[in-house]
Short mmCIF file of C-alpha atoms and ligand atoms in Angstrom, two decimals:
data_model
loop_
_atom_site.label_atom_id
_atom_site.label_comp_id
_atom_site.label_asym_id
_atom_site.label_seq_id
_atom_site.Cartn_x
_atom_site.Cartn_y
_atom_site.Cartn_z
CA MET A 9 0.09 0.01 -0.03
CA LEU A 10 0.95 3.60 -0.58
CA LYS A 11 0.25 6.42 1.91
CA GLN A 12 -0.63 9.55 0.23
CA LEU A 13 0.77 12.52 1.91
CA TYR A 14 -0.28 15.44 -0.45
CA PRO A 15 -2.96 16.75 -1.34
CA ALA A 16 -4.91 14.55 0.86
CA CYS A 17 -2.71 13.40 3.87
CA ASP A 18 -2.78 9.98 5.42
CA VAL A 19 -4.85 8.24 2.75
CA SER A 20 -3.92 4.60 2.01
CA ARG A 21 -4.23 3.42 -1.54
CA GLN A 22 -2.87 0.65 -3.82
CA LEU A 23 0.13 1.21 -5.76
CA GLU A 24 -1.28 -0.27 -8.97
CA GLY A 25 -3.47 2.22 -10.77
CA THR A 26 -2.04 5.16 -8.90
CA TYR A 27 -0.70 6.88 -11.98
CA LEU A 28 -3.03 4.98 -14.65
CA ALA A 29 -5.82 6.71 -13.04
CA LEU A 30 -4.39 10.10 -14.12
CA ASN A 31 -5.38 10.07 -17.83
CA LEU A 32 -2.27 11.93 -19.04
CA HIS A 33 -3.41 11.10 -22.58
CA GLN A 34 -6.22 13.40 -22.13
CA GLN A 35 -4.54 16.33 -20.68
CA ALA A 36 -3.72 18.16 -23.79
CA LYS A 37 -6.15 20.05 -25.78
CA GLN A 38 -6.64 19.69 -29.56
CA GLY A 39 -3.33 20.79 -31.30
CA GLU A 40 -1.40 20.75 -28.06
CA ILE A 41 0.83 18.38 -26.49
CA PHE A 42 1.25 17.29 -22.75
CA ILE A 43 5.03 16.14 -21.95
CA TYR A 44 6.00 14.32 -18.81
CA ALA A 45 9.25 13.23 -17.65
CA ASN A 46 10.15 10.52 -15.07
CA TYR A 47 13.16 9.70 -13.08
CA ILE A 48 14.12 7.65 -9.90
CA VAL A 49 16.55 9.27 -8.06
CA SER A 50 18.76 8.47 -4.94
CA LEU A 51 18.43 10.86 -1.79
CA ASP A 52 21.80 12.10 -2.77
CA GLY A 53 20.46 13.23 -6.31
CA ARG A 54 21.89 10.68 -8.52
CA ILE A 55 19.83 8.94 -11.47
CA ALA A 56 22.74 7.02 -12.81
CA LEU A 57 26.38 5.97 -11.52
CA PHE A 58 29.16 5.10 -14.00
CA ASP A 59 29.45 1.18 -14.02
CA ALA A 60 33.01 0.54 -14.93
CA ALA A 61 32.41 -3.24 -15.87
CA MET A 62 29.76 -1.83 -18.39
CA GLY A 63 31.52 1.09 -19.35
CA GLU A 64 28.38 3.10 -19.22
CA TYR A 65 26.18 5.31 -16.89
CA ALA A 66 23.55 3.14 -15.58
CA VAL A 67 20.65 3.10 -13.02
CA PRO A 68 22.13 1.39 -9.82
CA PRO A 69 20.20 -1.87 -8.89
CA SER A 70 20.35 -0.70 -5.24
CA ILE A 71 17.61 2.00 -6.31
CA ALA A 72 15.94 0.28 -9.45
CA ASN A 73 12.92 -1.73 -8.04
CA ARG A 74 9.84 -3.53 -9.24
CA ARG A 75 7.44 -1.10 -7.53
CA ASP A 76 8.96 1.90 -9.19
CA TRP A 77 9.00 -0.07 -12.54
CA ARG A 78 5.22 -0.74 -12.12
CA LEU A 79 4.57 3.19 -12.07
CA TYR A 80 7.14 3.51 -15.06
CA GLN A 81 4.89 1.24 -16.94
CA GLU A 82 1.66 2.95 -15.89
CA LEU A 83 3.26 6.23 -17.38
CA ALA A 84 4.31 4.59 -20.71
CA GLY A 85 0.68 3.27 -20.74
CA GLN A 86 -0.70 6.63 -21.33
CA ALA A 87 1.92 7.94 -23.97
CA ASP A 88 1.13 8.38 -27.58
CA VAL A 89 5.16 8.53 -28.00
CA MET A 90 7.98 8.17 -25.80
CA LEU A 91 11.00 10.74 -26.01
CA THR A 92 14.44 9.24 -25.87
CA SER A 93 18.09 9.43 -26.80
CA ALA A 94 20.33 8.17 -29.31
CA ARG A 95 22.55 6.92 -26.53
CA TYR A 96 19.84 4.86 -25.23
CA PHE A 97 19.83 3.13 -28.63
CA ARG A 98 23.36 2.75 -28.52
CA GLN A 99 22.98 0.96 -25.27
CA LEU A 100 20.18 -0.85 -26.52
CA ALA A 101 22.30 -2.43 -29.41
CA GLU A 102 24.63 -3.66 -26.97
CA ASP A 103 22.11 -5.02 -24.74
CA LYS A 104 23.05 -2.58 -21.97
CA ALA A 105 19.81 -0.67 -21.74
CA GLN A 106 16.95 -1.08 -19.46
CA ASP A 107 14.01 -2.71 -21.40
CA LEU A 108 12.47 -0.68 -24.08
CA LEU A 109 9.01 -1.26 -22.80
CA PRO A 110 6.90 -3.38 -24.79
CA VAL A 111 4.29 -1.56 -22.65
CA GLY A 112 2.48 -4.28 -20.77
CA GLY A 113 4.98 -6.84 -21.72
CA GLY A 114 4.42 -9.79 -19.22
CA ASP A 115 1.46 -11.03 -17.06
CA LYS A 116 2.01 -8.41 -14.39
CA TYR A 117 1.51 -5.62 -16.80
CA ALA A 118 -1.32 -7.03 -18.98
CA ASP A 119 -3.74 -4.89 -17.35
CA ILE A 120 -1.98 -1.62 -18.81
CA LYS A 121 -1.99 -3.17 -22.35
CA ALA A 122 -5.68 -3.75 -21.95
CA TRP A 123 -6.17 -0.30 -20.89
CA ARG A 124 -4.57 1.19 -23.62
CA LYS A 125 -6.67 -0.81 -25.93
CA MET A 126 -9.81 0.30 -24.08
CA GLN A 127 -8.45 3.80 -24.56
CA GLY A 128 -8.17 3.64 -28.23
CA LEU A 129 -4.44 3.93 -27.97
CA LYS A 130 -2.00 2.06 -30.30
CA SER A 131 -0.60 -1.16 -28.83
CA GLN A 132 2.80 0.55 -28.22
CA PRO A 133 3.61 4.04 -28.04
CA ASP A 134 5.76 5.39 -30.99
CA VAL A 135 9.32 6.60 -30.40
CA MET A 136 11.12 9.78 -30.77
CA VAL A 137 14.81 10.08 -30.50
CA LEU A 138 16.88 13.04 -30.18
CA SER A 139 20.54 12.84 -31.56
CA ASN A 140 23.16 15.21 -33.03
CA SER A 141 25.55 12.40 -34.08
CA LEU A 142 22.96 10.30 -35.92
CA ASP A 143 25.18 7.45 -34.51
CA ILE A 144 22.11 5.24 -34.04
CA PRO A 145 22.58 1.36 -34.66
CA LEU A 146 20.33 0.27 -37.24
CA ALA A 147 20.22 -2.92 -35.33
CA ALA A 148 18.63 -1.49 -32.18
CA LEU A 149 15.81 0.01 -34.18
CA GLU A 150 14.72 -3.29 -35.43
CA LYS A 151 13.75 -3.79 -31.76
CA VAL A 152 11.02 -1.24 -32.16
CA LYS A 153 10.10 -1.87 -35.71
CA ASP A 154 6.35 -2.33 -34.74
CA ARG A 155 6.23 1.45 -34.00
CA GLN A 156 6.82 4.81 -35.93
CA VAL A 157 10.23 6.05 -35.04
CA ILE A 158 11.09 9.69 -35.56
CA VAL A 159 14.46 11.14 -35.12
CA LEU A 160 15.18 14.91 -34.57
CA THR A 161 18.85 16.10 -35.54
CA SER A 162 20.92 19.04 -36.33
CA SER A 163 23.08 16.82 -38.40
CA GLN A 164 23.35 17.32 -42.06
CA ASP A 165 25.03 14.05 -42.80
CA VAL A 166 22.99 13.10 -45.98
CA SER A 167 24.09 9.27 -46.02
CA LYS A 168 23.05 8.88 -42.17
CA ILE A 169 19.83 10.38 -42.96
CA GLU A 170 18.83 8.32 -45.84
CA ASN A 171 20.08 5.18 -44.12
CA LEU A 172 17.55 5.77 -41.54
CA GLU A 173 14.76 6.80 -43.72
CA ASN A 174 15.36 3.68 -45.76
CA THR A 175 14.50 1.57 -42.66
CA GLY A 176 11.19 3.73 -42.13
CA VAL A 177 12.27 6.19 -39.80
CA VAL A 178 11.05 9.87 -40.25
CA VAL A 179 13.92 12.29 -39.78
CA LYS A 180 13.47 15.89 -38.88
CA GLN A 181 16.39 18.04 -39.53
CA THR A 182 16.88 21.52 -37.90
CA ASP A 183 19.91 23.82 -36.96
CA GLU A 184 19.57 23.06 -33.22
CA VAL A 185 17.22 20.46 -31.50
CA THR A 186 15.69 22.93 -29.02
CA GLY A 187 12.75 22.07 -26.73
CA GLN A 188 10.37 24.13 -28.80
CA PHE A 189 11.63 22.20 -31.97
CA VAL A 190 10.58 18.88 -30.11
CA ARG A 191 7.35 20.27 -29.04
CA GLN A 192 6.26 21.76 -32.61
CA CYS A 193 7.23 18.18 -33.99
CA LEU A 194 4.99 16.33 -31.65
CA ILE A 195 2.29 18.84 -32.38
CA ASP A 196 2.65 18.64 -36.04
CA LEU A 197 2.52 14.76 -35.97
CA THR A 198 -0.90 15.06 -34.05
CA TYR A 199 0.69 13.49 -30.68
CA ARG A 200 -1.31 14.50 -27.46
CA SER A 201 0.95 12.85 -24.65
CA ALA A 202 4.78 12.18 -24.83
CA TYR A 203 6.71 10.51 -22.25
CA MET A 204 10.27 11.63 -21.66
CA ILE A 205 12.44 8.58 -20.56
CA ALA A 206 16.02 10.12 -21.50
CA GLY A 207 18.48 11.55 -19.12
CA PRO A 208 20.01 14.93 -18.14
CA GLN A 209 20.65 16.51 -21.60
CA VAL A 210 17.31 15.80 -23.18
CA HIS A 211 15.70 16.96 -19.91
CA ALA A 212 17.65 20.24 -19.95
CA THR A 213 16.77 20.61 -23.63
CA LEU A 214 13.06 20.64 -22.57
CA ILE A 215 13.46 22.84 -19.36
CA GLN A 216 15.55 25.62 -21.30
CA ASP A 217 12.32 26.22 -23.44
CA LYS A 218 9.70 25.55 -20.76
CA ALA A 219 8.81 22.61 -23.13
CA VAL A 220 7.91 19.90 -20.44
CA ASN A 221 4.76 19.91 -18.27
CA GLU A 222 5.30 17.50 -15.42
CA LEU A 223 7.87 15.35 -13.65
CA PHE A 224 7.11 12.28 -11.85
CA LEU A 225 9.93 11.58 -9.43
CA THR A 226 10.82 8.58 -7.53
CA THR A 227 12.98 9.30 -4.57
CA HIS A 228 14.56 6.03 -3.17
CA PHE A 229 15.82 6.45 0.45
CA THR A 230 19.26 5.55 -0.24
CA LEU A 231 22.80 7.36 -0.42
CA LEU A 232 24.75 6.18 -3.41
CA GLY A 233 27.80 8.62 -3.24
CA GLY A 234 30.23 8.18 -6.30
CA THR A 235 32.00 10.77 -8.14
CA LYS A 236 31.27 9.87 -11.66
CA VAL A 237 27.52 10.50 -11.32
CA SER A 238 24.58 11.64 -13.11
CA GLY A 239 21.81 14.06 -11.93
CA LEU A 240 18.51 15.12 -13.21
CA VAL A 241 19.88 17.99 -15.34
CA ASP A 242 23.63 18.16 -15.31
CA VAL A 243 24.11 21.20 -17.60
CA ASP A 244 23.91 24.91 -16.87
CA LEU A 245 20.59 26.35 -17.01
CA ASP A 246 19.71 29.97 -17.90
CA ASN A 247 17.38 30.21 -15.11
CA ALA A 248 16.61 27.95 -12.22
CA GLN A 249 13.66 25.83 -12.58
CA SER A 250 10.82 25.98 -9.95
CA LEU A 251 8.59 23.05 -9.58
CA LYS A 252 5.07 22.95 -7.89
CA LEU A 253 4.34 19.76 -5.91
CA LYS A 254 0.91 18.13 -7.12
CA ALA A 255 0.98 14.84 -5.27
CA SER A 256 3.08 12.81 -3.06
CA TYR A 257 2.97 9.18 -1.92
CA LEU A 258 5.07 7.45 0.57
CA ASP A 259 5.97 3.58 -0.11
CA THR A 260 7.18 2.09 3.16
CA GLN A 261 7.39 -1.26 1.48
CA GLU A 262 10.15 -0.14 -0.85
CA ASN A 263 11.47 2.90 1.18
CA GLN A 264 10.76 5.40 -1.32
CA LEU A 265 8.59 8.53 -2.21
CA PHE A 266 6.70 8.99 -5.40
CA GLN A 267 6.17 12.55 -6.16
CA ARG A 268 4.35 14.46 -8.94
CA PHE A 269 5.15 17.93 -9.80
CA SER A 270 4.42 20.69 -12.45
CA TYR A 271 7.01 22.92 -13.99
CA VAL A 272 6.13 26.55 -13.17
N1 NAP B 12 17.27 7.12 -13.16
C1 NAP B 12 16.37 7.23 -13.88
O1 NAP B 12 15.27 7.34 -13.74
C2 NAP B 12 17.07 7.72 -15.52
C3 NAP B 12 16.26 8.11 -16.34
C4 NAP B 12 16.72 8.26 -17.67
C5 NAP B 12 18.04 7.89 -17.96
N2 NAP B 12 18.83 7.54 -16.66
C6 NAP B 12 20.34 7.28 -17.03
O2 NAP B 12 21.04 8.44 -17.57
C7 NAP B 12 21.98 8.11 -18.24
C8 NAP B 12 21.96 9.02 -19.42
O3 NAP B 12 20.92 8.76 -20.25
P1 NAP B 12 20.68 9.42 -21.80
O4 NAP B 12 21.84 8.86 -22.68
O5 NAP B 12 19.23 9.11 -22.17
O6 NAP B 12 20.82 10.97 -21.39
P2 NAP B 12 20.80 12.33 -22.15
O7 NAP B 12 21.88 13.00 -21.53
O8 NAP B 12 19.49 13.06 -22.06
O9 NAP B 12 21.07 12.17 -23.71
C9 NAP B 12 22.20 12.00 -24.41
C10 NAP B 12 22.13 11.89 -25.88
O10 NAP B 12 20.83 12.32 -26.45
C11 NAP B 12 21.22 13.18 -27.60
N3 NAP B 12 20.85 14.48 -27.37
C12 NAP B 12 20.49 15.06 -26.09
N4 NAP B 12 19.94 16.30 -26.19
C13 NAP B 12 20.09 16.53 -27.35
C14 NAP B 12 19.74 17.64 -28.19
N5 NAP B 12 19.09 18.89 -27.71
N6 NAP B 12 19.84 17.60 -29.56
C15 NAP B 12 20.22 16.55 -30.09
N7 NAP B 12 20.51 15.27 -29.47
C16 NAP B 12 20.53 15.40 -28.12
C17 NAP B 12 22.59 13.18 -27.85
O11 NAP B 12 22.76 11.98 -28.72
P3 NAP B 12 23.98 12.00 -29.82
O12 NAP B 12 25.23 11.68 -28.98
O13 NAP B 12 23.75 11.00 -30.69
O14 NAP B 12 24.23 13.40 -30.46
C18 NAP B 12 23.33 12.72 -26.31
O15 NAP B 12 24.40 12.06 -26.50
C19 NAP B 12 21.81 6.79 -18.62
O16 NAP B 12 22.94 6.03 -18.08
C20 NAP B 12 20.58 6.17 -17.98
O17 NAP B 12 20.51 5.12 -17.37
C21 NAP B 12 18.30 7.28 -15.59
#
């Protein structure tokens, strides 16, 4: 059970359904887009540590957990499209990435898949990838060939663009992939809900242009320490970003706090 702490205080509720009940796919008006981000973070603010064996930054198993993953899936369940990074696909090609969410894969999440169907959503969300390098292994794209993949890039490398387009990827090229560009592309493609699952650079890109609406943050009550670490933003911002708390749930079973914020 979860204990809701805000806005109502000390109300208990089941974990399952807590985020699925939010109807995030219906927040945007016609011709608009609702973008939401989600992270699990340690008490000392780390979303990832450098894993020397893997040679990559990764979410440490000491904070990753099934209860958070359930809510991660519920958020994915409400998305028309998932926003991610090229680095993620490079990790996926080497089997170093977390699952790319077949939403509702496995019995435990079958209810989410059924919910999507009932809501008239596609069986899986499409995928939008940000990349300057266009270094996106085609083998990794194979893993999401059941969905439309869109790549946003500042690269002018015609041969890389053609290689991607030949596999059915839609490539949108611009001088700089800004938050506003991401938002406009999503709107032009008539998406209404976009779930941002990338790391600090994509997050910063969206924040700089006030292009992200809400943040779902799981704080795991663990100190990870470390010196090669990744946080929620990790780059200079022109202005500090305030957030407004919308809801807060304590999960004593897994020693973590689920919070929902809007960016103000
Ligand atoms: N704890 C959590 O909840 C959580 C959530 C997400 C990620 N993470 C961790 O964070 C780490 C980093 O994730 P990530 O690689 O997805 O992070 P990221 O820092 O957001 O993305 C990095 C890559 O995205 C592309 N990119 C970012 N902003 C761009 C822009 N404005 N224009 C064009 N391309 C842009 C670039 O690709 P190119 O190099 O191709 O140009 C860049 O290398 C991972 O280890 C992951 O495990 C943790």
